């Protein structure tokens, strides 16, 4: 890392370095901060916490083996099966084993998970789970309810300082040792240094690198690029999950029509009313996400369209049971009680990310990563529904424990006042705005549900060209992450889980392993490929 604090404004001159800086205020970041309390922690978030986080949008819930009929082993086996042969088995076991304890933690923070009259947690079943094991809140409100409870807990915890409206752009470091975060005030140009004894990256996913996504605008791969630029190993970047049923109503982000609708019996039909999952998979609409996504993609490509029909299965109880989807459909002028809902696959979740071990440590010293930005190996090539909130809390808690163990004596919180109000949205120049559009379109077209060598090389060339006009570090970060994903997809010459190559449509048993790359390696690959594309 060539960047040092010398060139930047210190965030709080004259004071000691922070104990812990967490970049990101979603579930992983907030949970880690609470678990670290009373150790002083600064959370830096580019949006007010609760906004700009996928966590608040989660509709399904958290998977955990809680019921007496279920077991950690069954949850582990379902997760391994979904991951298509490349999950880290020990990580999956630890994650599933610690699930029920973390759900108890969330209850203690006040999350109102649905319970029966005797106070037992109500558990739902989702696709590819062999048991009912998803804890939820009022149908599709889990994410919001979890985040509301954690935000209240964080605001009440004096050792946690929340700085909202600051965009992390780079890590500060000495060699491979990360010593802090450089951030820019949203809407401003001045960069500030936040030195820390420990840095936790919890910046979420990559959805907004794609033209169609279910993720909030802040999920744009900044954190992944920051770590890659600092030299961290990135793992499994090619594995992107496309949710099959985003509402295709022209909004960005695309509203999600949760899988639970299909779990309740909603069916998929085309314009001719044909139930096109028949003949594709024995589980029909509840087949694995990648199979349903490809089937829908094909109906749309071939002009037949794809629609979710909830009329018989859910009908009049739609608004009560799925208030979020109901509101999204209504604002697009659709009534799910009477109308078919047009759907299309949308980028939803990134299985890959910054490589971590079981304690969330990355390949860089003093940098931990948790949540969607991390690649623990828990999801392999495909994530099992409702396992991502689980992964976020399990590994955030492990990181907190690891940091406590390394630094047994916390200092006392002693912060200067900082203006924590979010600034104006940043003004991007026209070239940068166009570059982002190029990036989003090329990733959707060439690094989406279907991929090929030709398309992936085109994507790399498009990104390389777009990157050359980007001035701001945050926009360059988006380009870097796009490049890491496209390059990893080019290198994996087989199809597995969320990664489908039309030129290599089968799984290759010799490739049943995770992928690892540094930005340096990816840049070399891009240079080599572009020589022949241009
Ligand atoms: C619509 C939808 C429904 C989902 N439903 C489920 C579900 O039912 N169950 C499940 O398990 N998973 C679900 N997921 C996935 C799950 O919500 C996410 O994987 C998980 O919440 C990620 O948590 P996180 O803390 O890592 O990231 P996030 O919650 O996305 O938080 C990231 C944080 O980082 C901040 N940030 C990003 N970049 C920067 C930067 N450069 N500087 C400063 N701050 C930054 C953001 O503002 C945000 O505060 C769903 C996702 C979506 C989009």
Coordinates of C-alpha atoms and ligand atoms in Angstrom, one line a residue:
X1 CA 0.0 0.0 0.0
X2 CA 1.5 3.3 -1.1
X3 CA -1.0 5.5 0.7
X4 CA -0.1 7.1 4.0
X5 CA -1.8 9.5 6.3
X6 CA 0.6 12.3 5.6
X7 CA -1.3 13.6 2.6
X8 CA -4.7 13.8 4.3
X9 CA -6.5 15.7 7.0
X10 CA -6.6 13.8 10.2
X11 CA -10.2 13.1 11.4
X12 CA -9.4 14.1 15.0
X13 CA -6.1 15.8 15.3
X14 CA -4.2 15.5 18.6
X15 CA -6.0 12.3 19.8
X16 CA -4.8 8.8 19.9
X17 CA -5.8 6.4 17.1
X18 CA -9.2 4.8 17.3
X19 CA -9.5 1.3 18.8
X20 CA -11.7 -0.1 16.0
X21 CA -13.1 1.5 12.8
X22 CA -15.9 -0.4 11.1
X23 CA -16.6 0.6 7.5
X24 CA -20.3 -0.1 6.9
X25 CA -23.5 0.3 9.0
X26 CA -25.5 -2.8 7.8
X27 CA -26.2 -5.8 9.9
X28 CA -22.5 -7.0 9.9
X29 CA -21.2 -3.6 10.9
X30 CA -23.7 -2.9 13.6
X31 CA -23.7 -6.4 15.1
X32 CA -19.9 -6.3 15.3
X33 CA -19.9 -2.9 17.0
X34 CA -22.5 -4.1 19.6
X35 CA -20.5 -7.2 20.3
X36 CA -17.3 -5.1 20.7
X37 CA -19.0 -2.9 23.3
X38 CA -17.8 -1.3 25.6
X39 CA -14.7 -1.1 23.5
X40 CA -14.8 2.2 21.6
X41 CA -15.8 1.8 17.9
X42 CA -16.3 4.2 15.1
X43 CA -18.8 3.1 12.4
X44 CA -18.3 4.9 9.1
X45 CA -21.3 4.7 6.7
X46 CA -21.9 6.5 3.5
X47 CA -25.6 6.7 4.2
X48 CA -27.6 7.1 7.5
X49 CA -27.6 3.6 9.2
X50 CA -30.7 1.8 8.3
X51 CA -30.7 3.3 4.8
X52 CA -28.4 2.2 2.0
X53 CA -28.0 -1.3 3.6
X54 CA -29.3 -4.5 2.0
X55 CA -29.8 -5.7 5.5
X56 CA -32.8 -3.5 6.0
X57 CA -34.4 -4.8 2.8
X58 CA -34.2 -8.5 3.7
X59 CA -37.6 -10.0 3.3
X60 CA -37.2 -13.6 4.1
X61 CA -35.3 -13.9 7.4
X62 CA -32.5 -15.7 9.1
X63 CA -31.9 -19.5 8.7
X64 CA -31.0 -21.3 11.9
X65 CA -31.5 -24.9 13.0
X66 CA -33.8 -24.2 16.0
X67 CA -36.6 -26.7 15.8
X68 CA -36.3 -30.0 17.6
X69 CA -36.9 -31.8 14.3
X70 CA -34.1 -30.0 12.7
X71 CA -30.3 -30.3 13.3
X72 CA -27.1 -28.4 12.7
X73 CA -26.0 -31.3 10.5
X74 CA -29.1 -31.0 8.3
X75 CA -28.6 -27.2 7.9
X76 CA -25.0 -27.8 7.1
X77 CA -25.8 -30.5 4.5
X78 CA -28.4 -28.2 2.8
X79 CA -25.9 -25.4 2.7
X80 CA -23.2 -27.7 1.2
X81 CA -25.6 -29.0 -1.4
X82 CA -26.6 -25.5 -2.5
X83 CA -22.9 -24.5 -2.7
X84 CA -22.2 -27.0 -5.5
X85 CA -19.1 -28.7 -4.1
X86 CA -16.9 -25.7 -3.2
X87 CA -18.1 -24.6 0.3
X88 CA -15.6 -24.6 3.1
X89 CA -17.1 -27.4 5.1
X90 CA -15.7 -26.4 8.5
X91 CA -16.9 -22.8 8.0
X92 CA -20.4 -24.0 7.1
X93 CA -20.4 -26.2 10.2
X94 CA -19.3 -23.3 12.5
X95 CA -21.9 -21.0 10.9
X96 CA -24.8 -23.4 11.2
X97 CA -23.7 -24.5 14.7
X98 CA -23.7 -20.9 16.0
X99 CA -26.9 -19.8 14.3
X100 CA -29.3 -20.4 17.2
X101 CA -27.1 -18.5 19.6
X102 CA -26.9 -15.5 17.3
X103 CA -30.7 -15.6 16.9
X104 CA -31.0 -15.4 20.7
X105 CA -28.6 -12.4 20.7
X106 CA -30.9 -10.7 18.2
X107 CA -33.9 -11.4 20.4
X108 CA -32.0 -9.9 23.3
X109 CA -31.5 -6.7 21.2
X110 CA -35.3 -6.6 20.8
X111 CA -35.9 -8.1 17.4
X112 CA -39.6 -9.1 17.3
X113 CA -39.3 -12.4 15.5
X114 CA -42.7 -14.1 14.9
X115 CA -43.6 -16.4 17.8
X116 CA -46.5 -18.6 18.5
X117 CA -48.9 -18.2 21.5
X118 CA -46.5 -20.3 23.7
X119 CA -43.6 -18.0 22.8
X120 CA -41.9 -20.5 20.4
X121 CA -40.2 -19.0 17.4
X122 CA -42.2 -19.6 14.2
X123 CA -40.1 -21.1 11.5
X124 CA -40.8 -21.0 7.7
X125 CA -39.4 -23.1 5.0
X126 CA -37.6 -21.7 1.9
X127 CA -36.3 -23.3 -1.3
X128 CA -33.6 -26.0 -0.9
X129 CA -34.0 -26.1 2.9
X130 CA -35.0 -29.6 4.0
X131 CA -36.7 -28.2 7.1
X132 CA -38.6 -25.1 8.3
X133 CA -35.8 -23.0 9.8
X134 CA -36.2 -19.4 8.8
X135 CA -37.1 -17.0 11.5
X136 CA -39.0 -14.0 10.2
X137 CA -41.0 -10.9 11.2
X138 CA -44.5 -10.2 9.9
X139 CA -44.2 -12.0 6.6
X140 CA -41.5 -10.0 4.7
X141 CA -40.4 -7.4 7.3
X142 CA -37.4 -9.3 8.9
X143 CA -34.6 -7.0 7.6
X144 CA -36.3 -3.8 8.7
X145 CA -37.2 -5.1 12.1
X146 CA -33.7 -6.5 12.7
X147 CA -32.1 -3.2 11.7
X148 CA -34.5 -1.0 13.7
X149 CA -33.7 -3.0 16.8
X150 CA -30.0 -2.9 16.3
X151 CA -30.0 0.8 15.4
X152 CA -31.8 1.5 18.7
X153 CA -29.3 -0.6 20.5
X154 CA -26.3 1.2 18.8
X155 CA -27.7 4.7 19.5
X156 CA -28.0 3.7 23.2
X157 CA -24.4 2.5 23.4
X158 CA -22.1 5.3 24.3
X159 CA -18.9 3.5 23.2
X160 CA -20.2 3.4 19.6
X161 CA -19.7 6.5 17.5
X162 CA -21.6 6.6 14.1
X163 CA -20.4 8.8 11.3
X164 CA -23.0 8.9 8.6
X165 CA -22.3 10.5 5.2
X166 CA -18.7 9.5 4.8
X167 CA -17.6 7.4 1.9
X168 CA -14.6 5.1 2.5
X169 CA -12.3 5.2 -0.5
X170 CA -9.0 3.6 0.5
X171 CA -7.2 1.9 3.3
X172 CA -4.1 3.5 4.9
X173 CA -1.3 1.1 5.6
X174 CA 2.3 0.2 6.0
X175 CA 3.2 -2.7 3.8
X176 CA 0.5 -5.3 4.4
X177 CA -0.5 -3.8 7.7
X178 CA -3.8 -1.8 7.5
X179 CA -3.7 1.2 9.8
X180 CA -6.9 2.9 9.0
X181 CA -9.5 4.2 6.5
X182 CA -9.5 7.2 4.2
X183 CA -12.9 8.6 3.7
X184 CA -14.5 11.5 1.9
X185 CA -17.5 13.5 3.1
X186 CA -20.4 12.7 0.8
X187 CA -20.7 15.7 -1.6
X188 CA -17.3 17.1 -0.7
X189 CA -13.8 16.6 -2.0
X190 CA -11.6 16.7 1.2
X191 CA -10.5 13.3 2.4
X192 CA -10.0 12.4 6.0
X193 CA -7.9 9.8 7.7
X194 CA -9.4 7.5 10.4
X195 CA -6.4 5.7 11.9
X196 CA -7.3 2.6 13.9
X197 CA -5.8 -0.3 15.8
X198 CA -8.2 -2.6 14.0
X199 CA -10.2 -2.1 10.9
X200 CA -13.4 -4.1 10.0
X201 CA -14.7 -4.0 6.5
X202 CA -18.5 -4.5 6.4
X203 CA -19.5 -2.6 3.3
X204 CA -21.9 -5.0 1.8
X205 CA -22.4 -6.2 -1.8
X206 CA -22.0 -5.2 -5.4
X207 CA -25.6 -5.0 -6.8
X208 CA -25.3 -1.5 -8.3
X209 CA -22.5 -2.6 -10.6
X210 CA -25.3 -4.3 -12.5
X211 CA -28.1 -2.5 -14.5
X212 CA -30.8 -4.6 -12.8
X213 CA -30.4 -5.3 -9.1
X214 CA -32.4 -5.7 -5.9
X215 CA -29.7 -4.0 -3.8
X216 CA -29.7 -0.4 -2.6
X217 CA -27.5 2.2 -4.4
X218 CA -24.8 2.0 -1.8
X219 CA -24.1 -1.7 -2.6
X220 CA -21.5 -0.8 -5.3
X221 CA -18.4 -2.8 -4.5
X222 CA -16.4 0.0 -3.0
X223 CA -15.1 -2.0 -0.1
X224 CA -14.1 -5.0 -2.1
X225 CA -12.0 -2.7 -4.4
X226 CA -10.4 -1.0 -1.4
X227 CA -9.2 -4.3 -0.1
X228 CA -8.1 -5.5 -3.5
X229 CA -6.2 -2.3 -4.1
X230 CA -4.4 -2.7 -0.8
X231 CA -3.3 -6.2 -1.9
X232 CA -5.9 -8.5 -0.3
X233 CA -6.7 -11.8 -1.8
X234 CA -10.2 -11.9 -3.4
X235 CA -12.0 -15.2 -3.5
X236 CA -14.9 -16.6 -5.6
X237 CA -15.6 -13.3 -7.3
X238 CA -17.2 -15.0 -10.2
X239 CA -20.1 -16.3 -8.1
X240 CA -23.0 -13.9 -8.2
X241 CA -26.5 -14.8 -7.4
X242 CA -29.3 -13.5 -9.5
X243 CA -32.7 -13.5 -7.8
X244 CA -35.1 -14.9 -10.3
X245 CA -38.1 -12.8 -9.4
X246 CA -37.4 -9.1 -9.2
X247 CA -40.4 -7.1 -10.3
X248 CA -39.7 -5.9 -13.8
X249 CA -41.4 -2.6 -13.6
X250 CA -38.7 -0.2 -14.7
X251 CA -37.5 0.9 -11.2
X252 CA -33.9 1.0 -10.1
X253 CA -33.3 -0.8 -7.8
X254 CA -35.9 -3.5 -8.8
X255 CA -38.3 -4.4 -6.1
X256 CA -37.9 -8.0 -4.9
X257 CA -40.8 -10.5 -5.1
X258 CA -39.6 -12.7 -2.3
X259 CA -39.1 -16.5 -2.8
X260 CA -41.6 -17.0 0.0
X261 CA -44.3 -16.2 -2.5
X262 CA -43.4 -19.2 -4.5
X263 CA -43.0 -21.1 -1.2
X264 CA -46.7 -20.3 -0.6
X265 CA -47.6 -21.7 -4.0
X266 CA -47.3 -18.7 -6.5
X267 CA -46.4 -20.0 -9.9
X268 CA -44.4 -18.7 -12.9
X269 CA -46.1 -18.4 -16.3
X270 CA -45.3 -16.8 -19.6
X271 CA -47.5 -14.6 -21.8
X272 CA -49.3 -17.7 -23.2
X273 CA -50.1 -18.8 -19.6
X274 CA -47.7 -21.8 -19.8
X275 CA -46.1 -22.9 -16.5
X276 CA -42.6 -23.0 -18.0
X277 CA -40.8 -24.6 -15.0
X278 CA -42.6 -27.8 -15.9
X279 CA -40.1 -30.0 -17.6
X280 CA -37.1 -28.0 -16.3
X281 CA -36.9 -29.1 -12.7
X282 CA -38.8 -31.5 -10.5
X283 CA -39.2 -28.8 -7.8
X284 CA -40.8 -26.5 -10.4
X285 CA -40.8 -22.9 -9.0
X286 CA -38.9 -24.0 -6.0
X287 CA -35.9 -25.3 -7.9
X288 CA -32.5 -23.7 -7.0
X289 CA -32.4 -20.0 -7.7
X290 CA -29.9 -20.2 -10.6
X291 CA -32.1 -22.7 -12.5
X292 CA -35.2 -20.6 -12.1
X293 CA -33.3 -17.4 -13.0
X294 CA -32.0 -19.0 -16.3
X295 CA -35.5 -20.3 -17.1
X296 CA -37.0 -16.8 -16.7
X297 CA -34.1 -15.2 -18.6
X298 CA -34.7 -17.5 -21.5
X299 CA -38.5 -16.8 -21.6
X300 CA -37.7 -13.1 -21.7
X301 CA -34.9 -13.4 -24.3
X302 CA -37.2 -15.4 -26.5
X303 CA -40.0 -12.9 -26.2
X304 CA -42.5 -15.0 -24.2
X305 CA -42.1 -12.9 -21.0
X306 CA -42.2 -14.2 -17.4
X307 CA -44.8 -13.5 -14.8
X308 CA -45.5 -14.4 -11.2
X309 CA -49.1 -15.5 -10.7
X310 CA -50.0 -15.1 -7.0
X311 CA -53.8 -14.9 -7.6
X312 CA -54.8 -18.3 -6.5
X313 CA -52.1 -19.1 -4.0
X314 CA -52.1 -15.9 -2.0
X315 CA -55.0 -13.7 -3.4
X316 CA -56.7 -11.5 -0.8
X317 CA -54.2 -12.1 2.0
X318 CA -51.3 -10.6 -0.1
X319 CA -51.3 -7.2 1.7
X320 CA -51.3 -8.7 5.2
X321 CA -48.7 -11.4 4.5
X322 CA -46.4 -9.6 2.1
X323 CA -46.8 -5.9 2.7
X324 CA -43.5 -4.8 1.2
X325 CA -44.1 -6.6 -2.2
X326 CA -47.7 -5.5 -2.1
X327 CA -46.7 -1.8 -1.8
X328 CA -44.0 -2.1 -4.5
X329 CA -46.5 -3.7 -6.9
X330 CA -49.1 -1.1 -6.1
X331 CA -46.7 1.8 -6.8
X332 CA -46.1 0.3 -10.2
X333 CA -49.9 0.3 -10.9
X334 CA -50.3 -3.5 -10.3
X335 CA -52.7 -5.3 -8.0
X336 CA -51.2 -8.7 -7.1
X337 CA -54.6 -9.9 -6.0
X338 CA -55.8 -9.6 -9.6
X339 CA -52.8 -9.0 -11.9
X340 CA -49.9 -11.1 -13.0
X341 CA -46.6 -9.6 -11.8
X342 CA -43.8 -9.2 -14.5
X343 CA -40.5 -10.6 -13.2
X344 CA -36.9 -10.8 -14.4
X345 CA -33.7 -12.0 -12.8
X346 CA -31.7 -9.3 -11.0
X347 CA -28.3 -9.2 -9.3
X348 CA -29.1 -10.0 -5.7
X349 CA -26.1 -11.4 -3.7
X350 CA -22.3 -11.8 -4.1
X351 CA -21.0 -15.1 -2.9
X352 CA -17.4 -14.0 -3.5
X353 CA -15.5 -11.2 -1.8
X354 CA -12.5 -10.5 0.4
X355 CA -11.0 -13.9 1.5
X356 CA -11.3 -14.4 5.2
X357 CA -10.7 -17.2 7.7
X358 CA -13.1 -18.5 10.4
X359 CA -12.4 -15.4 12.5
X360 CA -13.0 -13.0 9.7
X361 CA -9.3 -12.2 9.2
X362 CA -8.4 -11.2 5.7
X363 CA -5.0 -11.8 4.0
X364 CA -3.9 -8.3 5.1
X365 CA -2.8 -7.8 8.7
X366 CA -5.2 -5.9 10.9
X367 CA -8.1 -6.0 8.4
X368 CA -11.1 -8.1 9.1
X369 CA -14.1 -8.5 6.8
X370 CA -17.7 -9.5 7.6
X371 CA -21.0 -9.8 5.8
X372 CA -21.5 -9.8 2.1
X373 CA -18.2 -8.2 1.3
X374 CA -16.4 -11.1 2.8
X375 CA -15.8 -14.5 1.2
X376 CA -15.7 -17.0 4.1
X377 CA -16.4 -19.9 1.9
X378 CA -19.8 -20.5 3.5
X379 CA -21.8 -20.1 0.3
X380 CA -19.6 -21.8 -2.3
X381 CA -21.0 -21.3 -5.8
X382 CA -24.6 -20.6 -4.6
X383 CA -26.0 -19.2 -1.4
X384 CA -28.8 -21.0 0.3
X385 CA -31.7 -18.6 1.0
X386 CA -31.6 -16.8 4.3
X387 CA -28.0 -17.9 5.0
X388 CA -26.5 -14.4 4.4
X389 CA -28.0 -12.7 7.4
X390 CA -26.8 -15.7 9.4
X391 CA -23.3 -15.4 8.0
X392 CA -23.2 -11.7 8.8
X393 CA -24.0 -12.2 12.5
X394 CA -22.0 -15.3 13.0
X395 CA -18.8 -13.9 11.6
X396 CA -19.3 -10.4 13.0
X397 CA -19.5 -11.9 16.4
X398 CA -16.4 -14.0 15.8
X399 CA -14.5 -10.9 14.6
X400 CA -15.4 -9.1 17.8
X401 CA -14.2 -12.0 19.9
X402 CA -10.9 -12.1 17.9
X403 CA -10.3 -8.4 18.3
X404 CA -11.1 -8.5 22.0
X405 CA -8.6 -11.4 22.4
X406 CA -5.9 -9.4 20.5
X407 CA -6.5 -6.2 22.4
X408 CA -7.7 -7.2 25.9
X409 CA -7.7 -3.7 27.3
X410 CA -9.9 -1.1 25.6
X411 CA -9.1 2.5 25.9
X412 CA -11.9 4.8 26.9
X413 CA -14.0 6.6 24.3
X414 CA -12.7 10.1 23.8
X415 CA -13.9 11.7 20.6
X416 CA -14.0 15.1 19.2
X417 CA -17.3 16.3 17.9
X418 CA -17.7 15.6 14.2
X419 CA -20.3 16.8 11.8
X420 CA -22.1 13.5 11.2
X421 CA -25.0 14.7 9.1
X422 CA -25.0 13.4 5.6
X423 CA -23.9 15.8 2.9
X424 CA -25.4 16.5 -0.5
X425 CA -25.2 13.7 -3.0
X426 CA -21.9 13.8 -4.7
X427 CA -21.8 15.5 -8.1
X428 CA -20.4 13.2 -10.6
X429 CA -19.1 14.6 -13.9
X430 CA -20.8 13.5 -17.1
X431 CA -18.0 11.2 -18.2
X432 CA -18.1 9.4 -14.8
X433 CA -21.9 9.0 -15.0
X434 CA -21.6 7.6 -18.5
X435 CA -18.8 5.3 -17.4
X436 CA -21.0 3.9 -14.6
X437 CA -23.8 3.3 -17.1
X438 CA -21.3 1.4 -19.4
X439 CA -20.1 -0.7 -16.4
X440 CA -23.7 -1.6 -15.3
X441 CA -24.8 -2.5 -18.8
X442 CA -21.8 -4.5 -19.7
X443 CA -21.9 -6.5 -16.4
X444 CA -25.6 -7.2 -16.9
X445 CA -25.2 -8.2 -20.5
X446 CA -21.9 -10.1 -20.4
X447 CA -21.3 -11.1 -16.7
X448 CA -24.9 -11.8 -15.8
X449 CA -27.1 -15.0 -15.8
X450 CA -25.4 -16.3 -19.0
X451 CA -21.7 -15.8 -19.7
X452 CA -19.2 -16.7 -22.5
X453 CA -15.6 -16.1 -23.2
X454 CA -16.4 -13.6 -25.9
X455 CA -18.8 -11.6 -23.7
X456 CA -16.5 -11.6 -20.7
X457 CA -13.6 -10.3 -22.8
X458 CA -15.9 -7.6 -24.1
X459 CA -16.9 -6.7 -20.6
X460 CA -13.2 -6.4 -19.6
X461 CA -12.5 -4.1 -22.6
X462 CA -15.6 -2.0 -21.8
X463 CA -14.6 -1.6 -18.2
X464 CA -11.0 -0.8 -19.0
X465 CA -12.1 2.0 -21.4
X466 CA -14.7 3.3 -18.9
X467 CA -12.2 3.3 -16.1
X468 CA -9.8 5.6 -18.0
X469 CA -12.2 8.6 -17.7
X470 CA -12.9 8.1 -14.0
X471 CA -11.4 10.7 -11.7
X472 CA -12.9 10.0 -8.3
X473 CA -11.5 7.2 -6.3
X474 CA -15.0 5.9 -5.4
X475 CA -16.0 5.5 -9.0
X476 CA -12.6 3.9 -9.8
X477 CA -13.4 1.5 -7.0
X478 CA -16.6 0.4 -8.8
X479 CA -14.6 -0.3 -12.0
X480 CA -12.0 -2.3 -10.1
X481 CA -14.7 -4.5 -8.5
X482 CA -16.4 -5.0 -11.9
X483 CA -13.1 -6.0 -13.4
X484 CA -12.4 -8.5 -10.6
X485 CA -15.8 -10.2 -11.2
X486 CA -15.5 -10.3 -15.0
X487 CA -11.9 -11.7 -14.8
X488 CA -12.8 -14.4 -12.3
X489 CA -15.7 -15.4 -14.5
X490 CA -13.4 -15.6 -17.5
X491 CA -11.0 -17.8 -15.7
X492 CA -13.6 -20.3 -14.6
X493 CA -14.1 -22.4 -17.7
X494 CA -17.1 -24.4 -16.4
X495 CA -20.6 -23.9 -15.1
X496 CA -21.2 -24.2 -11.4
X497 CA -23.9 -22.7 -9.1
X498 CA -24.5 -19.0 -10.0
X499 CA -21.8 -19.0 -12.7
X500 CA -23.1 -20.3 -16.0
X501 CA -20.9 -20.3 -19.1
X502 CA -22.7 -21.0 -22.4
X503 CA -19.4 -22.1 -23.9
X504 CA -18.7 -24.5 -20.9
X505 CA -22.2 -25.5 -19.8
X506 CA -21.2 -28.4 -17.6
X507 CA -19.5 -28.7 -14.2
X508 CA -15.9 -29.8 -14.5
X509 CA -15.0 -32.0 -11.5
X510 CA -11.4 -30.8 -11.8
X511 CA -12.5 -27.3 -11.0
X512 CA -14.4 -28.1 -7.8
X513 CA -12.4 -25.6 -5.8
X514 CA -12.6 -22.0 -4.8
X515 CA -10.8 -19.3 -6.9
X516 CA -8.3 -16.8 -5.5
X517 CA -6.9 -13.7 -7.1
X518 CA -5.2 -10.5 -6.3
X519 CA -5.8 -7.3 -8.3
X520 CA -2.2 -7.5 -9.6
X521 CA -3.0 -10.9 -11.1
X522 CA -6.3 -9.7 -12.6
X523 CA -4.6 -6.6 -14.1
X524 CA -2.1 -8.9 -15.8
X525 CA -4.9 -11.1 -17.1
X526 CA -6.8 -8.1 -18.4
X527 CA -3.8 -6.7 -20.2
X528 CA -3.1 -10.1 -21.8
X529 CA -6.7 -10.4 -23.0
X530 CA -7.1 -6.9 -24.2
X531 CA -4.1 -7.2 -26.4
X532 CA -6.1 -9.6 -28.5
X533 CA -9.6 -7.9 -28.2
X534 CA -8.6 -4.4 -29.3
Ligands
LIG1 C1 -34.1 -7.1 -1.3 C2 -33.2 -8.1 -0.6 C3 -33.7 -9.1 0.2 C4 -32.9 -10.0 0.9 N1 -33.4 -10.9 1.7 C5 -32.6 -11.7 2.5 C6 -33.2 -12.6 3.4 O1 -34.4 -12.7 3.6 N2 -32.3 -13.4 4.1 C7 -30.9 -13.3 4.0 O2 -30.2 -14.0 4.7 N3 -30.4 -12.4 3.1 C8 -31.2 -11.6 2.4 N4 -30.6 -10.7 1.5 C9 -29.2 -10.5 1.5 C10 -28.8 -9.8 2.8 O3 -29.7 -8.8 3.1 C11 -27.4 -9.2 2.7 O4 -26.5 -10.1 2.1 C12 -26.9 -8.7 4.0 O5 -27.8 -7.9 4.6 C13 -25.6 -8.0 3.9 O6 -25.3 -7.3 5.1 P1 -24.0 -6.4 5.2 O7 -24.0 -5.8 6.6 O8 -22.8 -7.2 4.8 O9 -24.2 -5.3 4.1 P2 -25.3 -4.1 4.1 O10 -26.5 -4.4 4.9 O11 -25.6 -3.9 2.6 O12 -24.6 -2.9 4.7 C14 -23.4 -2.3 4.0 C15 -23.2 -1.0 4.7 O13 -22.0 -0.4 4.1 C16 -22.1 0.9 3.7 N5 -21.2 1.2 2.7 C17 -21.0 0.6 1.5 N6 -20.0 1.2 0.8 C18 -19.4 2.1 1.7 C19 -18.4 3.0 1.6 N7 -17.6 3.1 0.5 N8 -18.1 3.9 2.6 C20 -18.9 3.9 3.7 N9 -20.0 3.0 3.9 C21 -20.2 2.2 2.9 C22 -23.6 1.0 3.3 O14 -24.1 2.3 3.3 C23 -24.2 0.1 4.5 O15 -24.3 0.8 5.6 C24 -31.5 -9.8 0.8 C25 -30.9 -8.8 0.1 C26 -31.8 -7.9 -0.6 C27 -31.1 -6.8 -1.4

